[in-house]
Amino acid sequence: MRLSRRILVSGGAGFIGSHLCDRLLAEGHEVLCVDNYFTGWRRNIEHLVGTPRFEVMRHDVTFPLYVEVDDIYNLACPASPVHYQHDPVQTLKTSVHGAINMLGLAKRTRAKIFQASTSEVYGDPTVHPQPESYWGHVNPLGIRACYDEGKRAAETLFFDYHRQHKVKIKVARIFNTYGPRMHPRDGRVVSNFIVQALSGDDITIYGDGSQTRSFCYVTDLLDGFARLMATGDGFIGPVNLGNPVEFSMRELAEMVIAMTDSKSKLVYLPLPSDDPKQRQPDITLARRELGWEPKVALADGLKETIGYFRKLLAS
Ligand code: NAD
Ligand code: UDP
């Protein structure tokens, strides 16, 4: 096996994708970042432009792509509810046609392919915490379905390409992840609360704020990606990657206010439909198969993320 691999990262200009590009380049690989900049930002990767082993291609993964690569990370897809609901048909196409195109590429080049799946495959879960064996509770007709069902169909495609065409796959189900380079108007809870607190605006809690999420810092997540990609052919996932420590949205808001020393007030807005009430990964499988668990506590990760947004807003 080549030590330095040619690696395609779809969605490479996004929040997680740009950190992944950094990490793969630091490991000595050649990286081809493919992105249509729907939610990604050139700013996330501009420090890499000019690096000889780094190449960027503006491309929409719903169209076929012919390149020669050894590994593929398929991250292209808007992840924030506000963004994926903006053009739901394109979201579904990105997950489904994007998966078909990336899997077709993997089949032709015999590349190993990683899928960024999501805890949303569990929907509004009736089992808590969620193990990989849980089939989920998704409303197929609701406003989150373009994302949830798209990602579920993508998992099906990954497993069928694996069974039918022997494509080497790795599937991770990612739970809420945060960190520097989230888009300031991305609409997700961590970036929203921090930007609101730093700007002195009201902190918008949807519903009564008792709904829970479990937040994983981006560097922990990337350690999970690396460990999953390094497993032998016997382990393909799906495997949950997330931080099992659960917080309510009210607790998160209070933490952000305290850490930013903000005068912002909490305001309560209607809960969007189908908003999951609780979410916590069962990471038994990741611990056993990958020897992985998150190390960064929420307070430490928030400190880094607040520092990033402080600089960004000042500029
Ligand atoms: P992001 O929105 O910052 O990044 C997504 C990237 O994909 C963006 O750069 C966007 O421009 C690009 N993209 C979207 N549609 C595309 C298309 N048709 N063709 C090419 N590029 C396209 O989101 P993120 O948080 O970095 O998420 C990355 C991946 O991880 C996504 O697949 C998401 O579903 C998955 N994920 C993220 C989280 C999380 O909490 N951040 C949780 C679960 C799953
Ligand atoms: N949320 C909130 N205020 C905001 C943004 C989000 O209370 O300004 C809530 C949202 O309703 C959900 C949780 O925070 O219950 C996480 O939302 P996010 O959009 O980050 O991701 P999700 O996990 O729902 O995909």
XYZ file of N, CA, C and O in Angstrom, residues 81 84-85 119-120 122-125 137-146 148-149 211 213 270-279:
132
model
N -30.102 22.133 9.707
C -31.512 22.071 9.279
C -31.925 23.276 8.432
O -32.617 23.118 7.431
N -30.322 22.578 4.944
C -30.807 21.433 4.157
C -32.293 21.566 3.833
O -32.770 20.953 2.887
N -33.011 22.402 4.604
C -34.436 22.604 4.299
C -34.639 23.736 3.283
O -35.737 23.934 2.776
N -26.630 10.758 12.970
C -27.568 10.322 14.013
C -29.015 10.535 13.567
O -29.932 9.962 14.152
N -29.221 11.392 12.539
C -30.582 11.628 12.038
C -31.205 10.373 11.448
O -32.417 10.338 11.241
N -31.665 7.919 13.022
C -32.509 7.428 14.126
C -33.759 8.289 14.311
O -34.621 7.951 15.112
N -33.835 9.435 13.619
C -35.008 10.316 13.713
C -35.209 10.836 15.119
O -34.254 11.209 15.799
N -36.497 10.884 15.536
C -36.828 11.274 16.913
C -36.875 9.958 17.684
O -37.884 9.260 17.688
N -35.776 9.561 18.318
C -35.617 8.170 18.745
C -36.515 7.751 19.906
O -36.771 8.536 20.815
N -36.738 6.100 14.012
C -38.123 6.565 14.091
C -38.181 7.878 13.313
O -38.129 8.963 13.882
N -38.227 7.734 11.974
C -38.138 8.901 11.084
C -39.491 9.146 10.427
O -40.120 8.207 9.946
N -39.914 10.415 10.420
C -41.110 10.795 9.659
C -40.685 10.976 8.195
O -39.963 11.922 7.880
N -41.136 10.085 7.294
C -40.645 10.158 5.907
C -41.234 11.322 5.117
O -40.785 11.600 4.006
N -42.250 12.020 5.697
C -42.933 13.091 4.966
C -42.631 14.475 5.532
O -43.057 15.476 4.968
N -41.929 14.536 6.642
C -41.740 15.816 7.330
C -40.624 16.648 6.717
O -39.969 16.247 5.742
N -40.403 17.818 7.337
C -39.432 18.767 6.767
C -37.979 18.331 6.978
O -37.080 18.864 6.345
N -37.749 17.353 7.865
C -36.376 16.862 8.045
C -36.093 15.652 7.160
O -34.954 15.186 7.072
N -37.149 15.149 6.481
C -37.013 13.881 5.754
C -36.014 13.968 4.604
O -35.327 12.991 4.299
N -35.914 15.157 3.961
C -34.981 15.271 2.820
C -33.568 14.914 3.274
O -32.792 14.336 2.513
N -32.857 13.228 6.497
C -32.843 11.939 7.199
C -32.986 10.763 6.229
O -32.207 9.807 6.269
N -33.995 10.852 5.340
C -34.225 9.745 4.410
C -33.115 9.695 3.354
O -32.753 8.627 2.882
N -35.145 19.853 25.260
C -34.630 18.823 24.331
C -33.112 18.718 24.493
O -32.455 19.715 24.815
N -29.092 17.273 23.292
C -28.157 16.838 22.256
C -26.846 16.506 22.966
O -26.606 16.946 24.094
N -41.017 28.998 18.862
C -41.654 27.697 18.634
C -40.648 26.622 18.206
O -39.699 26.912 17.475
N -40.889 25.414 18.664
C -40.021 24.283 18.303
C -40.314 23.882 16.858
O -41.476 23.677 16.498
N -39.289 23.775 16.002
C -39.546 23.332 14.620
C -40.149 21.917 14.619
O -39.903 21.138 15.547
N -40.929 21.589 13.568
C -41.591 20.278 13.587
C -40.562 19.158 13.427
O -39.513 19.330 12.805
N -40.899 18.032 14.052
C -40.072 16.812 14.035
C -38.713 16.987 14.722
O -37.796 16.198 14.497
N -38.555 18.034 15.515
C -37.284 18.259 16.215
C -37.099 17.137 17.253
O -37.928 16.985 18.153
N -36.020 16.337 17.126
C -35.849 15.226 18.078
C -35.763 15.713 19.531
O -35.111 16.715 19.811
N -36.451 14.993 20.440
C -36.497 15.430 21.840
C -35.197 15.113 22.581
O -34.812 15.802 23.494
N -34.568 14.032 22.186
C -33.346 13.651 22.891
C -32.408 12.922 21.926
O -32.845 12.319 20.955
N -31.129 13.013 22.236
C -30.177 12.329 21.351
C -28.880 12.085 22.107
O -28.282 13.012 22.635
